[in-house]
C-alpha cells in the first residue's frame, strides 16, 4: 500500500515538474478556460479536433501540483481518442476522485457501463488519493471540466495561436 502511494506521488510530481503537452497546439479548433478560486489554479485547454477524434490536446496555465498533474495526465489519456471516449474518461475520472474509498466497488452503473468498460484510467489512478482531501478535488477536476467545455464548443471558434 505504501509502495503504491509512493508510486502515485512520483507520477504526480513527475507530471507537475515536467507537464506533458504544456503548449498551445498549432491549428487549435477549440479551447476553454478553467479557474479554481479555492486554490488559484488557472488552466486553458486546447483541442485540435479531426472530426470526432481529438487529434491533439494541450494546455497552459498555472496551478498547484494536483491541477497541473491532472491536466498533464489528461492530455496523455485523451490524445488520439474520440470525443465519446474523452467524455467517458471524464466520468470515470470524476467517479475516481469523488467516490469515498471502499464504497461502491461493485455498484452497477446502468447508464455508463457500455462506455466505461472500454475506458481505462491507467496512470490517472494516481490521483485517486485526492478524494481524501475535498479541497483538492476541484484542483483535479478543473482541467477536465475545461476539456469538456472545449469539446462542446464543437470547433466553432478557431483559437488564435499568435
Ligand atoms: Zn489546486
XYZ file of C-alpha atoms and ligand atoms in Angstrom:
163
model
C 0.000 0.000 0.000
C 2.787 2.354 0.912
C 4.619 1.461 -2.270
C 1.563 2.220 -4.361
C 1.129 5.552 -2.631
C 4.764 6.388 -3.254
C 4.412 5.447 -6.895
C 1.345 7.655 -7.199
C 3.166 10.566 -5.618
C 6.042 10.084 -8.017
C 3.704 10.158 -11.006
C 2.054 13.343 -9.765
C 5.374 15.002 -9.030
C 6.804 13.960 -12.393
C 3.845 15.401 -14.289
C 3.939 18.553 -12.187
C 7.612 19.158 -12.819
C 7.541 18.142 -16.466
C 3.970 18.606 -17.663
C 3.215 16.817 -20.932
C 1.590 18.732 -23.757
C 2.115 22.032 -21.975
C 1.854 24.272 -25.018
C -0.519 25.941 -27.433
C -1.069 23.486 -30.292
C -0.991 24.625 -33.872
C -4.378 24.900 -35.511
C -6.396 24.544 -32.315
C -10.066 24.204 -33.186
C -11.447 24.923 -29.744
C -10.386 25.900 -26.274
C -11.811 26.614 -22.863
C -10.552 28.200 -19.679
C -10.920 26.912 -16.178
C -10.374 28.718 -12.914
C -10.484 27.320 -9.427
C -10.824 30.217 -6.971
C -10.365 27.910 -3.983
C -6.761 27.268 -4.930
C -5.974 29.826 -7.614
C -5.492 27.234 -10.358
C -5.848 28.528 -13.886
C -5.871 26.334 -16.949
C -6.620 26.724 -20.634
C -7.260 23.528 -22.582
C -6.800 23.493 -26.357
C -8.163 20.873 -28.706
C -7.416 20.082 -32.315
C -10.424 18.102 -33.458
C -10.343 15.928 -36.548
C -13.995 15.095 -36.971
C -14.926 13.172 -33.846
C -11.327 12.478 -32.937
C -9.115 14.502 -30.650
C -6.095 14.820 -32.928
C -4.240 16.930 -30.400
C -4.825 18.279 -26.927
C -2.647 20.595 -24.913
C -2.901 23.048 -22.084
C -1.285 26.001 -20.441
C -1.799 27.927 -17.272
C -0.566 27.865 -13.740
C -1.705 25.866 -10.805
C -0.824 23.574 -7.975
C 0.760 20.148 -8.362
C -2.596 18.375 -8.426
C -4.208 20.512 -11.128
C -1.079 20.547 -13.273
C -0.516 16.800 -12.971
C -4.191 16.152 -13.663
C -4.088 18.288 -16.818
C -0.874 16.644 -17.981
C -2.172 13.108 -17.399
C -5.458 14.065 -19.029
C -3.793 15.197 -22.243
C -1.905 11.907 -22.443
C -5.069 9.887 -21.859
C -7.274 11.800 -24.292
C -4.947 12.478 -27.217
C -5.900 10.447 -30.278
C -9.182 9.315 -28.745
C -12.718 10.046 -29.813
C -14.887 12.714 -28.269
C -17.039 9.952 -26.799
C -14.031 8.275 -25.213
C -12.901 11.587 -23.738
C -16.300 12.155 -22.156
C -16.404 8.608 -20.782
C -12.939 9.085 -19.335
C -14.078 12.293 -17.682
C -16.936 10.445 -15.986
C -14.720 7.661 -14.769
C -12.135 10.108 -13.516
C -14.803 12.120 -11.754
C -16.031 8.952 -10.031
C -12.471 8.076 -9.076
C -11.782 11.330 -7.270
C -15.201 11.873 -5.721
C -16.227 8.408 -4.519
C -15.265 7.696 -0.947
C -12.729 4.940 -0.607
C -14.002 1.429 -0.085
C -17.575 2.051 -1.149
C -19.268 1.490 -4.463
C -16.771 -1.045 -5.735
C -19.469 -3.354 -7.028
C -22.143 -0.786 -7.737
C -23.847 -1.246 -11.050
C -23.584 1.635 -13.481
C -26.559 1.111 -15.747
C -26.073 4.220 -17.845
C -22.374 4.212 -18.459
C -21.479 0.533 -18.287
C -21.195 0.260 -22.057
C -18.674 3.029 -22.360
C -16.917 2.793 -19.026
C -15.864 -0.783 -19.679
C -13.941 0.472 -22.689
C -12.057 3.245 -20.962
C -9.134 2.626 -18.695
C -7.879 5.194 -16.265
C -4.337 3.884 -16.257
C -1.983 6.431 -14.734
C -4.902 8.667 -13.861
C -5.441 6.350 -10.895
C -2.521 8.176 -9.339
C -4.924 10.986 -8.499
C -7.327 8.732 -6.598
C -5.861 9.978 -3.307
C -7.409 13.437 -3.685
C -10.797 12.050 -2.691
C -9.490 12.097 0.877
C -8.867 15.839 0.525
C -12.141 17.506 -0.521
C -10.431 20.852 -1.102
C -8.204 19.200 -3.719
C -10.977 17.574 -5.728
C -11.662 20.773 -7.656
C -7.962 21.043 -8.456
C -8.045 17.567 -10.017
C -11.294 18.021 -11.950
C -10.625 21.577 -13.171
C -8.764 20.666 -16.394
C -11.371 18.011 -17.165
C -14.217 20.477 -16.938
C -12.277 22.827 -19.201
C -11.764 19.986 -21.685
C -15.468 19.183 -21.712
C -16.330 22.831 -22.251
C -13.887 22.912 -25.163
C -15.295 19.685 -26.615
C -18.771 21.128 -26.516
C -17.706 24.209 -28.406
C -17.778 21.832 -31.369
C -14.965 23.654 -33.065
C -16.921 26.733 -33.939
C -14.253 29.088 -32.712
C -10.801 28.887 -34.111
C -8.339 29.836 -31.457
C -5.662 32.232 -32.478
C -2.270 30.879 -31.593
C -0.444 34.030 -32.497
Zn -5.056 23.457 -6.870
